[in-house]
Every structure is written in C-alpha cells, then in structure tokens.
Coordinates of C-alpha atoms and ligand atoms in Angstrom, one line a residue:
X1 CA 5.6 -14.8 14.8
X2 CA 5.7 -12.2 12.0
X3 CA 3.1 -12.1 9.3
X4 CA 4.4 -12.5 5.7
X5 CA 5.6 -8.9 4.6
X6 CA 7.7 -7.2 2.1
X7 CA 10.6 -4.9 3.4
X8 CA 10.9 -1.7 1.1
X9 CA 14.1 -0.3 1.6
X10 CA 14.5 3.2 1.5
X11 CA 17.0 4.6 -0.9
X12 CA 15.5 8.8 -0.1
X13 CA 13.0 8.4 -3.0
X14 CA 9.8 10.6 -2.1
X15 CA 8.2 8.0 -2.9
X16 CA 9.2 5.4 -0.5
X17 CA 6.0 5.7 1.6
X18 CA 4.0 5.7 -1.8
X19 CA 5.3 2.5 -2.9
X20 CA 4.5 1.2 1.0
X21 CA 0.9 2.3 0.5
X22 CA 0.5 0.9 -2.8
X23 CA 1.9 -2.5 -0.9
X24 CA -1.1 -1.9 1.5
X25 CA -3.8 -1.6 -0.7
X26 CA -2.8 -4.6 -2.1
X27 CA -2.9 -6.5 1.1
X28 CA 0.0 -6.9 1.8
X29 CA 2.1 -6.3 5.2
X30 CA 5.0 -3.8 4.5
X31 CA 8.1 -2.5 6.2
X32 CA 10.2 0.4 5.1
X33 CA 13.4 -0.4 6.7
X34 CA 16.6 1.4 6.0
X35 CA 19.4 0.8 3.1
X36 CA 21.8 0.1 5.0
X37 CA 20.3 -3.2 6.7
X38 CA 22.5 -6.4 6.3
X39 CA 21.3 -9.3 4.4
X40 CA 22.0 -11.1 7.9
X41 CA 19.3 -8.5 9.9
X42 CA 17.2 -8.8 6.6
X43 CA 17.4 -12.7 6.7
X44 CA 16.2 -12.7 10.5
X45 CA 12.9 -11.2 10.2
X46 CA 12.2 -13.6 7.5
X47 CA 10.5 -11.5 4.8
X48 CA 8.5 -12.9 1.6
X49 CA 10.2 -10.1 -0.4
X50 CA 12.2 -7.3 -1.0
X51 CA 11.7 -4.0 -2.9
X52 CA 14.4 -1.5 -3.4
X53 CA 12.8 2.0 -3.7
X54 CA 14.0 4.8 -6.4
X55 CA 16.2 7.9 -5.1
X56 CA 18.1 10.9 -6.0
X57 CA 21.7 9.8 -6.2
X58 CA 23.6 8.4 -9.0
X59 CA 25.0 4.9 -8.2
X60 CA 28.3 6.3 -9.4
X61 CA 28.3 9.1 -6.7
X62 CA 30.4 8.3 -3.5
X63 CA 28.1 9.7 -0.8
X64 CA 25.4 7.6 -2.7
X65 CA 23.1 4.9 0.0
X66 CA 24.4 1.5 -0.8
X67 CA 23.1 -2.2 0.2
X68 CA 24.6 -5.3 1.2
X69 CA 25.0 -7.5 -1.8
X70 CA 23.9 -10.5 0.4
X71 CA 20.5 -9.6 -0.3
X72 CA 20.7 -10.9 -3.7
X73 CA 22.2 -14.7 -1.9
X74 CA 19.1 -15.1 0.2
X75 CA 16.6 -16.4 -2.5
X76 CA 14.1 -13.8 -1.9
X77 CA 12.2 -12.1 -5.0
X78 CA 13.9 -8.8 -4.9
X79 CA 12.3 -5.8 -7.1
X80 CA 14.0 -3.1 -7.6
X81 CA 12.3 0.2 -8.8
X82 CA 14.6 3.0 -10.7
X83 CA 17.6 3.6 -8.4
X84 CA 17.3 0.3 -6.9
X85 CA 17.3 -1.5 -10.0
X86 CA 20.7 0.3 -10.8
X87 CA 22.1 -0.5 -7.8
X88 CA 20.9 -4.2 -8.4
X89 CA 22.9 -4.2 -11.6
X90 CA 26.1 -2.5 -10.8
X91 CA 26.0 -5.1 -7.6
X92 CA 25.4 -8.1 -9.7
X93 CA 28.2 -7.3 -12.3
X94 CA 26.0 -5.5 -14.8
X95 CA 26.7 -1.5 -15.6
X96 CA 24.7 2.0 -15.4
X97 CA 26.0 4.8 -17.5
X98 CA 24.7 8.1 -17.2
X99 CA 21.9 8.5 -19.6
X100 CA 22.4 11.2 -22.9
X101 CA 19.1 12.2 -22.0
X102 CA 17.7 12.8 -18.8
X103 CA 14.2 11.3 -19.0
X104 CA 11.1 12.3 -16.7
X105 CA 7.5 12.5 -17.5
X106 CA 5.3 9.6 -19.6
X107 CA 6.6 7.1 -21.7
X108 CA 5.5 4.0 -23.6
X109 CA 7.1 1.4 -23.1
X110 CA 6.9 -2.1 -25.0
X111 CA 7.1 -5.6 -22.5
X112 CA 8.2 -8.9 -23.3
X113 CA 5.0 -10.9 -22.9
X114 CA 7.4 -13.6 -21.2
X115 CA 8.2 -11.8 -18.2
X116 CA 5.9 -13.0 -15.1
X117 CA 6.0 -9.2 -13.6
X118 CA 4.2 -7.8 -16.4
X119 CA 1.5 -10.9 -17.0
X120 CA -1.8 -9.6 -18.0
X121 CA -0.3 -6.0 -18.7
X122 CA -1.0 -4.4 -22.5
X123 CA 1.7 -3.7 -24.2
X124 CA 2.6 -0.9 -24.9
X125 CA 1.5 0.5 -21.6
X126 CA 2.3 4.2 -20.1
X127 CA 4.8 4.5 -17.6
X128 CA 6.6 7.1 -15.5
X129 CA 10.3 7.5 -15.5
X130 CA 12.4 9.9 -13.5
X131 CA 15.9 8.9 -14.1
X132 CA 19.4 10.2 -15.1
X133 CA 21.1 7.2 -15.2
X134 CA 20.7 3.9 -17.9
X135 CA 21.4 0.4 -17.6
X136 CA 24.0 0.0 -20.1
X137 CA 24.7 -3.6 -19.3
X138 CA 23.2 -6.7 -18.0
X139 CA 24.6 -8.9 -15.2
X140 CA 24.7 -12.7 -15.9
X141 CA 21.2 -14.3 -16.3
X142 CA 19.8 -10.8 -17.1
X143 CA 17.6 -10.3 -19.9
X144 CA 15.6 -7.3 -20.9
X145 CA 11.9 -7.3 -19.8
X146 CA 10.8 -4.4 -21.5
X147 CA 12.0 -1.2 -23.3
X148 CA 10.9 2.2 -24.7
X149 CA 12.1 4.6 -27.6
X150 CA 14.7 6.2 -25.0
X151 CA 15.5 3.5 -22.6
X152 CA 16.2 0.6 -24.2
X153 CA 16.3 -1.4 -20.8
X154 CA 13.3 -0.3 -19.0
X155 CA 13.1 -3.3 -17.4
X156 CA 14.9 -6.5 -16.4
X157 CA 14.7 -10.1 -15.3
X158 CA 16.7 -12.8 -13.8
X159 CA 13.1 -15.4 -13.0
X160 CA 15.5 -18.4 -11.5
X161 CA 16.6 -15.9 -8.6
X162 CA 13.2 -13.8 -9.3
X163 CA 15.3 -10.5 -9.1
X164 CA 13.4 -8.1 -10.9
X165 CA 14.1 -4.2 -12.1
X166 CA 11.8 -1.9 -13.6
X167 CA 13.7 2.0 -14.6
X168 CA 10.1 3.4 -14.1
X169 CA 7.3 4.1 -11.0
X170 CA 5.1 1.1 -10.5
X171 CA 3.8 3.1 -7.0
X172 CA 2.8 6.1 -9.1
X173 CA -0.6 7.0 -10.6
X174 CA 0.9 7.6 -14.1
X175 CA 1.7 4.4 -14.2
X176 CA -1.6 3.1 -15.9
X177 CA -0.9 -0.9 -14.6
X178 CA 1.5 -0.5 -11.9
X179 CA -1.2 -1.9 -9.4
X180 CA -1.0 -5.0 -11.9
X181 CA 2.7 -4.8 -11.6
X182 CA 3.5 -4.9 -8.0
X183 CA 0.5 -7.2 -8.0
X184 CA 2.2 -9.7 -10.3
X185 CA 5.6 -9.3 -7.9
X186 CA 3.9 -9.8 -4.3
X187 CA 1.1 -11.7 -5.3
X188 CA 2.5 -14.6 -7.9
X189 CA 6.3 -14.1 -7.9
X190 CA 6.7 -13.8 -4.3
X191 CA 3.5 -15.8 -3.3
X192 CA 2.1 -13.1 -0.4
X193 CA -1.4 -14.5 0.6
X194 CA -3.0 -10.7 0.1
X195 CA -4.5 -11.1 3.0
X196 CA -3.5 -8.1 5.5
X197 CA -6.1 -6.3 6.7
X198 CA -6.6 -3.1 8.5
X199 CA -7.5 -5.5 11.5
X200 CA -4.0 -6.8 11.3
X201 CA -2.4 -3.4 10.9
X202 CA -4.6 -2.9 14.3
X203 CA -3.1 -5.9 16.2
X204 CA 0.5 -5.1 15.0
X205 CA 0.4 -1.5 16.0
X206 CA -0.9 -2.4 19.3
X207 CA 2.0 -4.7 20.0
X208 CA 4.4 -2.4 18.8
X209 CA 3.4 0.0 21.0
X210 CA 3.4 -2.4 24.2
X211 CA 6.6 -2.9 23.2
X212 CA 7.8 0.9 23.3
X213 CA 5.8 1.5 26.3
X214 CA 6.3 -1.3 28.5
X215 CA 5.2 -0.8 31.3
X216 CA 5.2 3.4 31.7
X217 CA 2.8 5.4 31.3
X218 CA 1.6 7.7 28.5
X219 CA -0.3 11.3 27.9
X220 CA -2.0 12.4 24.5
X221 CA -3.7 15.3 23.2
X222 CA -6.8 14.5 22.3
X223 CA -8.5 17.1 19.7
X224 CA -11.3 15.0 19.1
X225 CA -10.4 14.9 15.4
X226 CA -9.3 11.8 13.7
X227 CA -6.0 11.3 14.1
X228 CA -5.9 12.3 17.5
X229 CA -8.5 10.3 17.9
X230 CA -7.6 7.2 16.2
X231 CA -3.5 7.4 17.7
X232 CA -5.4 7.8 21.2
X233 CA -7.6 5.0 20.6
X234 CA -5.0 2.3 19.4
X235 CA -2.6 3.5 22.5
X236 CA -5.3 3.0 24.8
X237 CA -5.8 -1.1 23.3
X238 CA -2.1 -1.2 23.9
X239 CA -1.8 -0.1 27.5
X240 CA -5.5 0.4 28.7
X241 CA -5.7 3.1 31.5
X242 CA -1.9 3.8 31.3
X243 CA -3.0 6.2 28.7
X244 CA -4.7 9.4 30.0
X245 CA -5.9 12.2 27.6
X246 CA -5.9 15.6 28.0
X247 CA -8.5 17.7 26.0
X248 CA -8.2 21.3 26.0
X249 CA -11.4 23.1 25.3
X250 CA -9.9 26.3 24.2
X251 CA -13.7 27.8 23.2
X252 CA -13.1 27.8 19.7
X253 CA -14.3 25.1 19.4
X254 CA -17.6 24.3 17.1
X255 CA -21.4 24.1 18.5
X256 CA -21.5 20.8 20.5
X257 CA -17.9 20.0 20.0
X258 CA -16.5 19.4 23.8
X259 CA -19.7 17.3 24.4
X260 CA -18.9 14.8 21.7
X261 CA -15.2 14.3 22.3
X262 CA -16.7 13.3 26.0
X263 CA -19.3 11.5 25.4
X264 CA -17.4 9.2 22.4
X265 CA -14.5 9.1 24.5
X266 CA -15.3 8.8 27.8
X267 CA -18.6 7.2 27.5
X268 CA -18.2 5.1 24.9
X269 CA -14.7 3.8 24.9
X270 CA -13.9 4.5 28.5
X271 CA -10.7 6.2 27.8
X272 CA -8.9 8.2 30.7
X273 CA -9.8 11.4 29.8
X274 CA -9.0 14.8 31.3
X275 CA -11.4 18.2 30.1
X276 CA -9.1 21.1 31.0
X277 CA -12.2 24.2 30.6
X278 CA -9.6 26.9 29.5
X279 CA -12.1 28.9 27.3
X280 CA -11.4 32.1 29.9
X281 CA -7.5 31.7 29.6
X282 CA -7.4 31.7 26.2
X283 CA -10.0 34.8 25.4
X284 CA -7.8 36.6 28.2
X285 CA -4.7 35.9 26.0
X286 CA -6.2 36.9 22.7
X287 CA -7.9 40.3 24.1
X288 CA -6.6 43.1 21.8
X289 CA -5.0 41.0 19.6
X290 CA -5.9 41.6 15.9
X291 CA -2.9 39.8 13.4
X292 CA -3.7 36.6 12.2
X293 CA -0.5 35.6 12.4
X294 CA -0.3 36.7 16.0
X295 CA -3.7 34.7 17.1
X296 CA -2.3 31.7 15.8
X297 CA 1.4 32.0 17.6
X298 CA -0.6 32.7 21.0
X299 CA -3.1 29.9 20.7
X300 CA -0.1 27.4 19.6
X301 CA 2.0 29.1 22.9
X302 CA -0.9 28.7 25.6
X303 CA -1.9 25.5 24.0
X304 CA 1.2 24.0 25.1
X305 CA 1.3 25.8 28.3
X306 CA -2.5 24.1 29.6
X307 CA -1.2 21.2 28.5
X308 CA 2.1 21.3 29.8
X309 CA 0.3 22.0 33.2
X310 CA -1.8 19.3 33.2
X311 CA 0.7 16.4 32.1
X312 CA 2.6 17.8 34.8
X313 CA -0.2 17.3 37.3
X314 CA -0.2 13.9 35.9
X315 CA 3.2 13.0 37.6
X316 CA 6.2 11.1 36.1
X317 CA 5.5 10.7 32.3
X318 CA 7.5 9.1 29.7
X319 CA 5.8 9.3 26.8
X320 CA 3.8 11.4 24.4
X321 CA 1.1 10.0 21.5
X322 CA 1.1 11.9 18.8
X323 CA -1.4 11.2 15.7
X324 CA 1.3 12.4 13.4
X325 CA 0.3 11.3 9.8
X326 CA 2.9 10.3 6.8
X327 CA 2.3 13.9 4.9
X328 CA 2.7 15.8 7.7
X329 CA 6.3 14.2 8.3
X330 CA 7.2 15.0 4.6
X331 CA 5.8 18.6 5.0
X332 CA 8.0 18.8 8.1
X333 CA 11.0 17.2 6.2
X334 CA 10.2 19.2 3.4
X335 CA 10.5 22.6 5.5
X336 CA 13.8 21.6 7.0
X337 CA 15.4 21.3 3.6
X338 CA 13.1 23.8 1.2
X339 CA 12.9 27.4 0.9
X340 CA 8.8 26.7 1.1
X341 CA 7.4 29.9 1.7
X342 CA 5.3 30.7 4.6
X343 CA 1.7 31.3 4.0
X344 CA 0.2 30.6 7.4
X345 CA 1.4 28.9 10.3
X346 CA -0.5 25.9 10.2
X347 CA -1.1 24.8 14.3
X348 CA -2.2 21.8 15.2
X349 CA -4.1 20.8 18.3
X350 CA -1.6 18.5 19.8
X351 CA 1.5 19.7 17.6
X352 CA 3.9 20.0 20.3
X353 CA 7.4 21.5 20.4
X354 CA 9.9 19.2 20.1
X355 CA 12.0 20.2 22.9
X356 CA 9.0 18.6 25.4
X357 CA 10.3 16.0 27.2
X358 CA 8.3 13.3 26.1
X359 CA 9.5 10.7 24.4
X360 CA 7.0 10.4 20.7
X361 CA 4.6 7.8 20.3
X362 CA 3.6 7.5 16.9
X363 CA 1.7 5.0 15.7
X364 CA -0.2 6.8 12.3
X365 CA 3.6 7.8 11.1
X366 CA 3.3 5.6 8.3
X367 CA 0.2 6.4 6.9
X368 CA -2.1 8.8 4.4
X369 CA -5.6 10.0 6.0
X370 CA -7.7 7.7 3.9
X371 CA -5.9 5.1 6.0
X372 CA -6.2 6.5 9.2
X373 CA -10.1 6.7 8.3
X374 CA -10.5 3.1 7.8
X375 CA -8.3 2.3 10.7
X376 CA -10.4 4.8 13.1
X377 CA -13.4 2.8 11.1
X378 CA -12.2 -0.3 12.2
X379 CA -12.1 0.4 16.2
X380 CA -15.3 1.6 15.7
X381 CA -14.8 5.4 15.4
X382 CA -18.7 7.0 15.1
X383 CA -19.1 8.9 11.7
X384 CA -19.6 12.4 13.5
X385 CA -16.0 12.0 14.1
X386 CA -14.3 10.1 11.3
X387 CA -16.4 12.2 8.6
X388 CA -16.2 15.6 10.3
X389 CA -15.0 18.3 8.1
X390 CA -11.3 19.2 9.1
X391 CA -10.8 21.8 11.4
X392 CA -8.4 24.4 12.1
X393 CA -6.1 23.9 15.1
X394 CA -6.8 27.7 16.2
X395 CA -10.4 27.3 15.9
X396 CA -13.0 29.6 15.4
X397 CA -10.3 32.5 16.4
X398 CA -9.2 32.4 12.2
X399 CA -12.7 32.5 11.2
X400 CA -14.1 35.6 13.5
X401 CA -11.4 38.0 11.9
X402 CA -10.1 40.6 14.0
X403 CA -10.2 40.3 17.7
X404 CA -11.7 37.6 19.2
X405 CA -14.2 38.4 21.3
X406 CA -16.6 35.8 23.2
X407 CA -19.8 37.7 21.6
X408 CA -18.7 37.0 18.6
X409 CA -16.5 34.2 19.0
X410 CA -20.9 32.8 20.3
X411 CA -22.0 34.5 17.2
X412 CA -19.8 32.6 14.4
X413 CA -20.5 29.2 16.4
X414 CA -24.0 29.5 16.4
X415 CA -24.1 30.4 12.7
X416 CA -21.5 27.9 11.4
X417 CA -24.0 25.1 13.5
X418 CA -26.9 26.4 11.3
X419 CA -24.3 25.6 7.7
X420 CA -23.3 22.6 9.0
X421 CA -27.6 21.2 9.9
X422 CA -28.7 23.2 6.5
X423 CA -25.8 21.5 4.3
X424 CA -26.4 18.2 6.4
X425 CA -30.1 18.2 5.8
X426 CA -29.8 18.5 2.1
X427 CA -27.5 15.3 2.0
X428 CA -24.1 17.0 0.7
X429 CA -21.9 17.4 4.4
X430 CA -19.8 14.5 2.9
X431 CA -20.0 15.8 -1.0
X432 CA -17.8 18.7 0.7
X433 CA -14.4 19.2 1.9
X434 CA -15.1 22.1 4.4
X435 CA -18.7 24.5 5.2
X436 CA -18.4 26.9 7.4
X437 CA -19.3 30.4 8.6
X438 CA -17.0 32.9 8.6
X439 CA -17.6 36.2 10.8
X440 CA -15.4 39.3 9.3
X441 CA -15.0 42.7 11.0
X442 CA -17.7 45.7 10.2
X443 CA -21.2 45.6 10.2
X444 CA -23.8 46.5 7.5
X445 CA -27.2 48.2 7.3
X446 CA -30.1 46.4 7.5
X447 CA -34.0 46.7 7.7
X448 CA -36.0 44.4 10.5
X449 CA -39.3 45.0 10.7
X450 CA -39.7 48.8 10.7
X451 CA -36.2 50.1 12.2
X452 CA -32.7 50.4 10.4
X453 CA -30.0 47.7 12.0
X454 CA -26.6 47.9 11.6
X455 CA -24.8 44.5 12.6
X456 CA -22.6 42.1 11.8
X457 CA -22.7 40.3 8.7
X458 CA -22.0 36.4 8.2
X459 CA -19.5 34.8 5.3
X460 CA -20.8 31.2 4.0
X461 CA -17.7 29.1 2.8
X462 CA -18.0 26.0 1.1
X463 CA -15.4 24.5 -1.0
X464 CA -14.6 21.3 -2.8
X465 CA -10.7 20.1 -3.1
X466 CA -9.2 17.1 -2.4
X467 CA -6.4 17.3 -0.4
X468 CA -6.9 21.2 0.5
X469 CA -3.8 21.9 -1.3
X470 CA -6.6 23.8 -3.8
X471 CA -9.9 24.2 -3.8
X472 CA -13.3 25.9 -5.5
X473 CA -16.0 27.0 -4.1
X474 CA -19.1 24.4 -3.7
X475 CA -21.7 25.0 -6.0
X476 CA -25.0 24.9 -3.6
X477 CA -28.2 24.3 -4.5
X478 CA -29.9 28.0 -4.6
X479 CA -32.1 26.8 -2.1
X480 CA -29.5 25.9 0.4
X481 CA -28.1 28.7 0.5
X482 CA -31.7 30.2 1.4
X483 CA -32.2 28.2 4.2
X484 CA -29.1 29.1 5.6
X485 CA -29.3 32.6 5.1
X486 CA -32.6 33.1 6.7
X487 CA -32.3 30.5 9.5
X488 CA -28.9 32.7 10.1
X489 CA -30.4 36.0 10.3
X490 CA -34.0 35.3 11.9
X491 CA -31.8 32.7 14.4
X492 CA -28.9 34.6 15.6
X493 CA -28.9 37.5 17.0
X494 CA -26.8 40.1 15.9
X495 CA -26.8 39.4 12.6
X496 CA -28.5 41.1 9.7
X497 CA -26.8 39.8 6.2
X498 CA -25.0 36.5 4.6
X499 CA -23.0 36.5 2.3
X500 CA -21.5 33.4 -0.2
X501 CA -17.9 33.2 -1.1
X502 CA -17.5 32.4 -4.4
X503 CA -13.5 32.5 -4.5
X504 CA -11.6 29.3 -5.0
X505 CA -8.4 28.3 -3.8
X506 CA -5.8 29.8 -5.6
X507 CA -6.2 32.7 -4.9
X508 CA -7.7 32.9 -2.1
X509 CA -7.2 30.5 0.8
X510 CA -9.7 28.2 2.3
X511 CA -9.7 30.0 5.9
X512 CA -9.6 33.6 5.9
X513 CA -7.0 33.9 8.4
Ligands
XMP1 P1 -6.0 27.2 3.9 O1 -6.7 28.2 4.7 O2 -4.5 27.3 4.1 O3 -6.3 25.8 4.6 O4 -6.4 27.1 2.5 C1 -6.1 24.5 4.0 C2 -6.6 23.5 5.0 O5 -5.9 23.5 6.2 C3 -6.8 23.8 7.3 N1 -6.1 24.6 8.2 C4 -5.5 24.2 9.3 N2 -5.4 23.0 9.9 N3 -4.2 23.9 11.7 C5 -4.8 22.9 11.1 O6 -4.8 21.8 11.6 C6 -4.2 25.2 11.2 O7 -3.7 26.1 11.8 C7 -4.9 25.3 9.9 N4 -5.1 26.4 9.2 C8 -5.9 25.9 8.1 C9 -8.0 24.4 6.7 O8 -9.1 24.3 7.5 C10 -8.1 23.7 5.4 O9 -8.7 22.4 5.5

C-alpha cells in the first residue's frame, strides 16, 4: 500500500525539513516522523530507510530526544547526520565526548574511497559542520569513513548492517556533493527506485486528506494566489463539492484580479466558490485611518469577520484548509521562541486566528514555494496564477500610503496594471520578483498642455531578490521605464509625474508600508 519512502526522524534540527526536501528532489518519498517512534511503529509502515536528522542537544544532556535502539535490529540502512550519528554511536556501544573545539562553518574533509556513501565523491571535498560534540569511539563493526584536520571521525561505517554516520550536513548547500551523498544512501545503499513524482505527492495528499476529512465538510480561503490556490485545489480532488471557498474581494485587489480567481476557479475547475463583494465594508473601515500599522490590523480584523460570516452561513463546518507553507511554520515557530523584532505585521489573506474553530487542513505544511509551484503546475494551475508576482495580504491599502481612499485606491490600480503590461511586454514580468506602482501622499506641479496641474504623483518599484528576505532595485531598460511613465500619466487621470525607486532592500523595504 505505501510507496517506498525514507522516514527522517526529527531530532529539532532546523534542518529537518531541508534534509526532507533534498530527499524530494531526489525522488524519493519522505516522512518526517518524530524521535520518539518505536522501532515496532517504525517496522509497520515498512520504510526502505531511515535518516536521523542533526539537533541542538548533546547526547550527554538528560532532557536530550532519544530513539529506540530497535531501529538499529531491523535491517534497514539507517544514516545518521550530526546528532543522529552520535546518538547512533553512544546506542551501539561506541562514545561521543565533547569536542575541544566547537566546530561550525566549512571544512575539508578527506573520504575513504571504500565507503559506498561517498562513491564518485572527490576527495577532499568541502563540508559543513555544526557540532559540539566528537565521536571519540567506535562501536563494534565501525570504521572511520572519512576525517578532517579537526574531526578525526567525520564520518562512519558499519556496510554489513548499512548504518551509516556523517558529523557534517549532506542537506545543506555548503556541502559541495551532499546531493551525491544522500544520493549514494537512498539510491544504491538503500535501493529507493527514485521514482516519486510530484504526481505521486498529488495522489498521497489527496488520500491523506480523505482520510482527515471523511466524510465532513470543509471551507477555505481562497486568495487566488498560489498556495491558497494549490491547498484549495488538492482539497477539492479529495472531497469534491464538500469543499466550498470563500473569496473576499476586499477592493484592494489588482486590475482584473476578482475576475480571474472566478473564472480559473469557478469556470475552469468547477470549485464551489463563494465571491463575498466587501469592497464598501472595508473602505468604510479604513476611512480616516492613516498608520500603516493600523491599516494592516483592520484589514487582518474585518478579513476574519466577512469570512467568519460567511462560513457561518455555510452551516455546520468542521474544517478549515489552509495553504500554510513549510517557512511560514518556521517563521511562526521562530516568533514563539525569538526576540525577532517586528518590522511589519505581515497578514495573509487566509491567515486566520487560531482560536477559530476549525479544525486545520494543511496539506502544503511540508513544503518550500518552489514545490508548491510545480505541484500547482501539476493540477494544471494557469501561469497568470502560478507566476504572479506575490502580493501583499492588505493589498493595495500598503501601496496608496496614507488613507485609503477609493479615488485613489482606482488610481494606484490602474497605474500598477500599466507596470505590470509595460514590464510584461518587454519580456522581463518573470526576470522580477515584484513591479508595482506605489501611490504616496502629496501632489506635485505639473505642466499639461497650457495650464499648471498639481496632482498626484506615481512610485515605480521593481526589485529583484530571491526570497524577499533582500532585495535591489531592477535595473530596467531606459525605455521601459518610458513607456510606463507616459502611458501612466497620458492614461490615468490624476496623475501628472513618475517616479523610479532606486532603493534596495536593506534599507528600505520592498512595500512602503
Ligand atoms: P517587505 O515590504 O517587508 O516585503 O520588504 C517582503 C515581501 O513580503 C510581501 N509582503 C506581504 N505579504 N502579507 C503578505 O502576504 C503582508 O502583509 C505583506 N507585506 C509585505 C511583499 O510584497 C514582499 O514580497
């Protein structure tokens, strides 16, 4: 019944969900289950392999997250990565001794040509290690695998029970071969066919989520971006028209926004959707207001008062879908336990309080955005969806600074359309991360025809960045920027200047609320 997987068991490394992705992209199906599983619950679900992730403890500590020795009796390849390769070794009869040295950052390290995990790997090859704590002794039918000027057991090897333990990170980039590494584990040693696919993710999600539904019913707020979208779309293969979705058209949105969700959604994939018009509502609430931080609290509060109404109106639901991704778990986890500081309140269309009482559905949990974008690929997502720009929860409201007004809340749409056709047009709307207008308070003189104006004037933002954890500004072709400006000013009305800005991010942020 289940495919062949791995099972990465979590010992609170950060980068548990890493080494699960890195298990992905090499096609493999992967579980992250927790530590404390028993090799009996382990031997059930009948995986191909095991891998025992890093984490911040010391073996030696007594609060430290433990695992059942069985694991080691049920002739599974077992890999064990920092932490987990400690905890192999103290559990097989070896020892770990606090290293003199606390070593993190690069390292060389030298392999033994011999060991399988490392075939076709240079040697010496760059590594990353994060450790406090040293093997200082093997168990029986140990031997070394590789080493490096400061940890002389870097990695070990027991091939007849194909335990395996590297004291570095395979999952992380640094690592020049650790694709080759956990490639060598799943692929030869453990003998996984390589062969999952983001079609099979598809069919296991779907069943997964028939089995947490059953047969209730379910309500999810559709934003029309992609994960939203894709979470919306995979519930609605589990449990059909159970599923209805409520999208709330809060007007701030961009030119042609609401028609698109509608037509993809309901058109196209025939999904249950409900189109709550609360564009008066919401202007009502923001009249007079002027704080960015204020906008953004009363769009996130009426946002979950129109939808609380209309799930409501929907009768007796159980549960909520949520297109929660893996980050935004971490940056959630992260807050709980960091002193982060605050620099906006990042809302999310859809990002509910906790204290609704729906029970969560999500089925994106595990994975990074790239993923979600091939998934949302997969079911046939159109591009005007899975390769829009991302969009602010609170809409427009953080780009027409000040107090949100519909004139100009009209103004900023129609002028961020003309950025999006002009930067469109010339081929770079995917080269990217974000183009938009941005309409700041004041006005500026002007000269049309023979009279004096004095209107607003329009920002153009365009940055590049990867993850929009920093950015810079995009460096547009002259040209561009000259369509853009006069199509802006000679096309909407009210406006009588653009202006570029060339700030990148840090300092400045990508929105200017
Ligand atoms: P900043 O302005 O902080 O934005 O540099 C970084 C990225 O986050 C987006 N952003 C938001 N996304 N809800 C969201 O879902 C929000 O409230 C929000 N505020 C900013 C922003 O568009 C950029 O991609």
């Amino acid at each position: 019944m289940n495919s062949p997987r791995v099972l990465v068991m979590d010992f609170g490394s950060q980068y548990v969900n890493l080494i699960a992705r890195r298990v992905r992209e090499l096609r493999v199906h992967c579980e992250i289950v927790p530590h404390s599983l028993s090799a009996e619950e382990m031997a059930r679900t009948l995986p191909s392999a095991i891998i025992m992730s890093g984490g911040p403890a010391s073996v030696y500590e007594q609060t430290a997250p433990k695992c059942d020795p069985g694991i080691f009796d049920l002739e599974i390849p077992v890999l064990g990565i920092c932490y987990g390769m400690q905890l192999a070794v103290m559990a097989l009869g070896g020892e770990v001794r606090r290293a003199e040295r606390r070593e993190y950052g690069p390292a060389e390290v030298e392999l033994d040509p011999e060991c399988q995990l490392f075939d076709g790997v240079p040697s010496p090859t760059s590594v990353w290690m994060s450790h406090g704590d040293s093997v200082a002794s093997l168990p029986p039918g140990f031997r070394v695998a590789a080493r490096s000027a400061n940890t002389p057991v870097a990695a070990i090897e027991d091939p007849q029970r194909r335990i395996y333990g590297v004291q570095f990170h395979p999952e992380v980039v640094h690592t020049a071969h650790g694709r080759e590494i956990l490639a060598n584990f799943l692929l030869r040693i453990s003998g996984l066919p390589g062969d999952w696919t983001p079609g099979s993710f598809i069919e296991e999600t779907i069943a997964a989520i028939r089995r947490q539904i059953g047969d209730d019913r379910a309500v999810c707020a559709l934003s029309g971006g992609v994960d939203s979208s894709v979470a919306a779309l995979l519930t609605a293969r589990a449990i059909g028209d159970r599923l209805t979705c409520i999208f709330v058209n809060h007007g701030l949105l961009r030119k042609g926004e609401p028609e698109e969700v509608e037509k993809v959604f309901r058109g196209h994939f025939h999904l249950n959707l409900v189109v709550v018009d609360a564009r008066e509502r919401f202007l009502s609430r923001l009249a007079g207001i002027e704080d960015p931080e204020a906008k953004r609290r009363v769009i996130g509060e009426e946002f979950i008062r129109v939808f609380e109404e209309e799930a409501a109106r929907l009768g007796d639901l159980r549960f909520l879908v949520q297109g929660t991704l893996y980050p935004d778990v971490i940056e959630s986890t992260a807050k709980d336990t960091g002193p982060a500081a605050k620099i906006k309140t990042h809302h999310n269309v859809g990002g509910l309080p906790e204290d609704l009482k729906f029970e969560l559905v999500e089925p994106l949990r595990l994975l990074f955005k790239d993923e979600v974008r091939l998934i949302g690929a997969e079911l046939g997502l159109p591009d005007t969806i899975l390769g829009r720009h991302p969009f602010p929860g609170p809409g427009l409201a953080v780009r027409a600074l000040g107090e949100v007004t519909a004139e100009r809340i009209e103004i900023l749409r129609e002028a961020d359309a003309i950025v999006t056709e002009e930067i469109s047009r010339a081929g770079l709307y995917s080269d990217v991360w974000q183009a938009f207008a941005v309409l700041p308070t004041g006005r500026s003189v002007g000269v049309m025809g023979d009279g004096r104006t004095y209107s607003y004037f329009v920002v153009v933002r365009a940055v590049v960045s990867e993850d929009g954890m920093t950015a810079d500004w995009a460096r547009l072709p002259h040209s561009v920027l000259e369509r853009i400006s006069s199509r802006i000013v000679n096309e909407v009305a009210g406006v009588n200047r653009v202006v570029y800005d060339i700030t990148s991010k840090p300092p400045a942020t990508i929105e200017w609320e």
